[in-house]
Amino acid sequence: LIFAIEPAMVAVLAWVILRERMSARFVGSLVLSLFGVSLTISYGGTAQLLGAGLITLSTLLAALYVVLNQRLVRVASPLMCAAAQQSVGAIFSSVIFFAFLPGAALPTDNQLLLILLSGVVQYGCAFWLYLVAVRTLPVTIATLFLCCTPIFTIIGGGIFLGETLSVTQWLGSTIVIGALGVGAGAHAARNIHL
């Protein structure tokens, strides 16, 4: 649920750092999206304080990444940015791995292949496409689509793991999609000049 607040964090940071304006319609669609996400990902568990704090910090860092990169991709290629960022991230993660886990077993060949494949799909392609999008869209509009992450996750759980969606998850997903239409529609209406 904590990750679901990233769009709100991005919207506030974009307002503070990039001076992006938010219409009442956009704020309403953001609130509605966050409500829908909370229905989509609701479950009966409780979070540990340290874990919740770390997730909140990582969500804030992800929101800051989104906002700061809109300025970067205006002057640099999104592909170059994504490649450089992922390369630095791989080096950083490798240093952390070897520094803090000195006796840890290295991944097997199959595990390494899955690690590389997920790096390309989950990070390389995903971040490259996102950087291309924020080059042409305001960050506040692009971030609304982050609310789709839990929807894609539960759909993937249904397809690949045989999990079933509850009525609440279906309702939440429908609310998110409707709110995205309202938010994106507000942006389109402002930018169509007849």
CSV table of N, CA and C in Angstrom, one decimal, residues 59-141:
chain,number,residue,atom,x,y,z
A,59,THR,N,10.1,4.6,-1.8
A,59,THR,CA,9.0,5.2,-2.6
A,59,THR,C,9.3,6.7,-2.9
A,60,LEU,N,9.8,7.4,-1.8
A,60,LEU,CA,10.2,8.8,-2.0
A,60,LEU,C,11.3,8.9,-2.9
A,61,LEU,N,12.3,8.1,-2.9
A,61,LEU,CA,13.4,8.1,-3.8
A,61,LEU,C,13.0,7.9,-5.3
A,62,ALA,N,12.0,6.9,-5.4
A,62,ALA,CA,11.5,6.7,-6.8
A,62,ALA,C,10.7,7.9,-7.3
A,63,ALA,N,10.0,8.5,-6.4
A,63,ALA,CA,9.2,9.7,-6.8
A,63,ALA,C,10.2,10.9,-7.2
A,64,LEU,N,11.3,11.0,-6.5
A,64,LEU,CA,12.3,12.0,-6.8
A,64,LEU,C,13.0,11.7,-8.1
A,65,TYR,N,13.2,10.4,-8.4
A,65,TYR,CA,13.8,10.0,-9.6
A,65,TYR,C,12.9,10.4,-10.8
A,66,VAL,N,11.6,10.2,-10.7
A,66,VAL,CA,10.6,10.5,-11.7
A,66,VAL,C,10.7,12.0,-12.0
A,67,VAL,N,10.7,12.8,-11.0
A,67,VAL,CA,10.6,14.3,-11.2
A,67,VAL,C,11.9,14.8,-11.8
A,68,LEU,N,13.0,14.4,-11.2
A,68,LEU,CA,14.3,14.9,-11.7
A,68,LEU,C,14.6,14.5,-13.1
A,69,ASN,N,14.2,13.3,-13.5
A,69,ASN,CA,14.5,12.8,-14.8
A,69,ASN,C,13.7,13.5,-15.9
A,70,GLN,N,12.6,14.1,-15.6
A,70,GLN,CA,11.9,14.9,-16.7
A,70,GLN,C,12.8,16.0,-17.2
A,71,ARG,N,13.5,16.6,-16.4
A,71,ARG,CA,14.4,17.7,-16.8
A,71,ARG,C,15.6,17.1,-17.6
A,72,LEU,N,16.1,15.9,-17.1
A,72,LEU,CA,17.2,15.3,-17.8
A,72,LEU,C,16.9,14.9,-19.2
A,73,VAL,N,15.7,14.2,-19.4
A,73,VAL,CA,15.4,13.7,-20.8
A,73,VAL,C,15.0,14.8,-21.7
A,74,ARG,N,14.9,16.0,-21.3
A,74,ARG,CA,14.7,17.1,-22.2
A,74,ARG,C,16.0,17.5,-22.9
A,75,VAL,N,17.1,17.2,-22.4
A,75,VAL,CA,18.4,17.5,-23.0
A,75,VAL,C,19.2,16.3,-23.3
A,76,ALA,N,18.8,15.1,-22.9
A,76,ALA,CA,19.6,13.9,-23.2
A,76,ALA,C,18.6,12.8,-23.7
A,77,SER,N,19.2,11.8,-24.4
A,77,SER,CA,18.4,10.7,-24.9
A,77,SER,C,17.9,9.8,-23.8
A,78,PRO,N,16.6,9.5,-23.9
A,78,PRO,CA,16.0,8.6,-22.8
A,78,PRO,C,16.7,7.3,-22.8
A,79,LEU,N,17.1,6.8,-24.0
A,79,LEU,CA,17.8,5.5,-24.0
A,79,LEU,C,19.2,5.6,-23.3
A,80,MET,N,19.9,6.6,-23.6
A,80,MET,CA,21.2,6.8,-23.0
A,80,MET,C,21.1,7.0,-21.5
A,81,CYS,N,20.0,7.7,-21.1
A,81,CYS,CA,19.8,7.9,-19.6
A,81,CYS,C,19.5,6.6,-18.9
A,82,ALA,N,18.6,5.8,-19.5
A,82,ALA,CA,18.2,4.5,-18.9
A,82,ALA,C,19.4,3.6,-18.9
A,83,ALA,N,20.2,3.6,-20.0
A,83,ALA,CA,21.4,2.7,-20.0
A,83,ALA,C,22.4,3.1,-19.0
A,84,ALA,N,22.7,4.4,-18.9
A,84,ALA,CA,23.7,4.8,-17.9
A,84,ALA,C,23.2,4.6,-16.5
A,85,GLN,N,21.9,4.9,-16.2
A,85,GLN,CA,21.4,4.7,-14.8
A,85,GLN,C,21.4,3.2,-14.4
A,86,GLN,N,21.0,2.3,-15.4
A,86,GLN,CA,21.0,0.9,-15.0
A,86,GLN,C,22.4,0.4,-14.9
A,87,SER,N,23.3,0.9,-15.6
A,87,SER,CA,24.7,0.5,-15.5
A,87,SER,C,25.3,0.9,-14.1
A,88,VAL,N,25.1,2.1,-13.7
A,88,VAL,CA,25.5,2.6,-12.4
A,88,VAL,C,24.8,1.8,-11.3
A,89,GLY,N,23.5,1.5,-11.5
A,89,GLY,CA,22.8,0.7,-10.5
A,89,GLY,C,23.4,-0.7,-10.4
A,90,ALA,N,23.8,-1.3,-11.5
A,90,ALA,CA,24.3,-2.7,-11.5
A,90,ALA,C,25.7,-2.7,-10.7
A,91,ILE,N,26.5,-1.6,-11.0
A,91,ILE,CA,27.8,-1.5,-10.3
A,91,ILE,C,27.6,-1.3,-8.8
A,92,PHE,N,26.7,-0.4,-8.5
A,92,PHE,CA,26.4,-0.1,-7.1
A,92,PHE,C,25.9,-1.4,-6.4
A,93,SER,N,25.0,-2.1,-7.0
A,93,SER,CA,24.4,-3.4,-6.4
A,93,SER,C,25.5,-4.4,-6.2
A,94,SER,N,26.4,-4.5,-7.2
A,94,SER,CA,27.5,-5.5,-7.1
A,94,SER,C,28.4,-5.2,-6.0
A,95,VAL,N,28.8,-3.9,-5.8
A,95,VAL,CA,29.6,-3.5,-4.7
A,95,VAL,C,29.0,-3.8,-3.4
A,96,ILE,N,27.7,-3.5,-3.3
A,96,ILE,CA,27.0,-3.8,-2.0
A,96,ILE,C,27.0,-5.3,-1.8
A,97,PHE,N,26.7,-6.1,-2.8
A,97,PHE,CA,26.6,-7.5,-2.7
A,97,PHE,C,28.0,-8.1,-2.1
A,98,PHE,N,29.0,-7.7,-2.8
A,98,PHE,CA,30.3,-8.3,-2.4
A,98,PHE,C,30.8,-7.7,-1.1
A,99,ALA,N,30.5,-6.4,-0.7
A,99,ALA,CA,30.9,-5.8,0.5
A,99,ALA,C,30.2,-6.3,1.7
A,100,PHE,N,28.9,-6.6,1.6
A,100,PHE,CA,28.1,-6.9,2.7
A,100,PHE,C,27.7,-8.4,2.8
A,101,LEU,N,27.9,-9.1,1.7
A,101,LEU,CA,27.6,-10.6,1.8
A,101,LEU,C,28.9,-11.3,1.3
A,102,PRO,N,30.0,-11.2,2.0
A,102,PRO,CA,31.2,-11.8,1.5
A,102,PRO,C,31.2,-13.3,1.4
A,103,GLY,N,30.5,-14.1,1.9
A,103,GLY,CA,30.5,-15.6,1.7
A,103,GLY,C,29.3,-16.1,1.0
A,104,ALA,N,28.5,-15.2,0.5
A,104,ALA,CA,27.2,-15.6,-0.2
A,104,ALA,C,27.5,-16.3,-1.5
A,105,ALA,N,26.7,-17.3,-1.7
A,105,ALA,CA,26.8,-18.1,-2.9
A,105,ALA,C,26.5,-17.3,-4.2
A,106,LEU,N,27.2,-17.4,-5.2
A,106,LEU,CA,26.9,-16.7,-6.5
A,106,LEU,C,25.8,-17.4,-7.1
A,107,PRO,N,25.0,-16.7,-7.9
A,107,PRO,CA,23.8,-17.4,-8.6
A,107,PRO,C,24.3,-18.5,-9.6
A,108,THR,N,23.4,-19.4,-9.8
A,108,THR,CA,23.7,-20.5,-10.7
A,108,THR,C,23.5,-19.9,-12.1
A,109,ASP,N,23.9,-20.6,-13.2
A,109,ASP,CA,23.7,-20.1,-14.5
A,109,ASP,C,22.2,-19.8,-14.8
A,110,ASN,N,21.3,-20.7,-14.4
A,110,ASN,CA,19.9,-20.4,-14.7
A,110,ASN,C,19.4,-19.2,-13.9
A,111,GLN,N,19.8,-19.0,-12.6
A,111,GLN,CA,19.5,-17.9,-11.9
A,111,GLN,C,20.0,-16.6,-12.5
A,112,LEU,N,21.3,-16.7,-13.0
A,112,LEU,CA,21.9,-15.5,-13.6
A,112,LEU,C,21.2,-15.1,-14.8
A,113,LEU,N,20.7,-16.1,-15.6
A,113,LEU,CA,20.0,-15.8,-16.8
A,113,LEU,C,18.6,-15.1,-16.5
A,114,LEU,N,18.0,-15.6,-15.4
A,114,LEU,CA,16.7,-14.9,-15.0
A,114,LEU,C,17.0,-13.5,-14.5
A,115,ILE,N,18.1,-13.3,-13.7
A,115,ILE,CA,18.5,-12.0,-13.2
A,115,ILE,C,18.7,-11.0,-14.4
A,116,LEU,N,19.4,-11.5,-15.4
A,116,LEU,CA,19.7,-10.6,-16.6
A,116,LEU,C,18.5,-10.3,-17.3
A,117,LEU,N,17.6,-11.3,-17.5
A,117,LEU,CA,16.4,-11.1,-18.3
A,117,LEU,C,15.4,-10.2,-17.5
A,118,SER,N,15.3,-10.3,-16.2
A,118,SER,CA,14.5,-9.4,-15.5
A,118,SER,C,15.1,-8.0,-15.5
A,119,GLY,N,16.4,-7.9,-15.5
A,119,GLY,CA,17.0,-6.6,-15.5
A,119,GLY,C,16.7,-5.8,-16.8
A,120,VAL,N,16.7,-6.6,-17.9
A,120,VAL,CA,16.3,-6.0,-19.2
A,120,VAL,C,14.9,-5.6,-19.3
A,121,VAL,N,14.0,-6.5,-18.9
A,121,VAL,CA,12.5,-6.3,-19.0
A,121,VAL,C,12.0,-5.4,-18.0
A,122,GLN,N,12.3,-5.6,-16.7
A,122,GLN,CA,11.7,-4.9,-15.6
A,122,GLN,C,12.4,-3.5,-15.4
A,123,TYR,N,13.6,-3.4,-15.7
A,123,TYR,CA,14.3,-2.1,-15.5
A,123,TYR,C,14.7,-1.4,-16.8
A,124,GLY,N,15.5,-2.1,-17.6
A,124,GLY,CA,16.0,-1.5,-18.9
A,124,GLY,C,14.8,-1.0,-19.7
A,125,CYS,N,14.0,-1.9,-20.2
A,125,CYS,CA,12.9,-1.5,-21.1
A,125,CYS,C,11.8,-0.6,-20.4
A,126,ALA,N,11.5,-1.0,-19.2
A,126,ALA,CA,10.4,-0.2,-18.4
A,126,ALA,C,10.9,1.2,-18.2
A,127,PHE,N,12.1,1.4,-17.7
A,127,PHE,CA,12.5,2.8,-17.4
A,127,PHE,C,12.8,3.6,-18.7
A,128,TRP,N,13.3,2.9,-19.8
A,128,TRP,CA,13.5,3.6,-21.0
A,128,TRP,C,12.2,4.1,-21.6
A,129,LEU,N,11.1,3.3,-21.6
A,129,LEU,CA,9.8,3.7,-22.1
A,129,LEU,C,9.3,4.8,-21.2
A,130,TYR,N,9.4,4.7,-19.9
A,130,TYR,CA,8.9,5.8,-19.0
A,130,TYR,C,9.6,7.1,-19.3
A,131,LEU,N,10.9,7.0,-19.5
A,131,LEU,CA,11.7,8.3,-19.8
A,131,LEU,C,11.3,8.9,-21.1
A,132,VAL,N,10.9,8.0,-22.1
A,132,VAL,CA,10.4,8.6,-23.4
A,132,VAL,C,9.1,9.3,-23.1
A,133,ALA,N,8.2,8.7,-22.3
A,133,ALA,CA,6.9,9.2,-22.0
A,133,ALA,C,7.0,10.6,-21.3
A,134,VAL,N,7.9,10.7,-20.2
A,134,VAL,CA,8.0,11.9,-19.5
A,134,VAL,C,8.7,13.0,-20.3
A,135,ARG,N,9.2,12.7,-21.4
A,135,ARG,CA,9.8,13.7,-22.3
A,135,ARG,C,8.7,14.5,-22.9
A,136,THR,N,7.5,13.9,-23.1
A,136,THR,CA,6.4,14.6,-23.8
A,136,THR,C,5.2,14.9,-22.9
A,137,LEU,N,5.1,14.2,-21.8
A,137,LEU,CA,4.0,14.4,-20.9
A,137,LEU,C,4.4,15.1,-19.6
A,138,PRO,N,3.6,15.9,-19.0
A,138,PRO,CA,3.9,16.4,-17.6
A,138,PRO,C,4.1,15.2,-16.7
A,139,VAL,N,5.0,15.4,-15.7
A,139,VAL,CA,5.2,14.3,-14.8
A,139,VAL,C,4.0,13.9,-14.0
A,140,THR,N,3.1,14.9,-13.7
A,140,THR,CA,1.9,14.7,-12.9
A,140,THR,C,1.0,13.8,-13.7
A,141,ILE,N,0.9,13.9,-15.0
A,141,ILE,CA,0.0,13.0,-15.8
A,141,ILE,C,0.7,11.6,-15.9
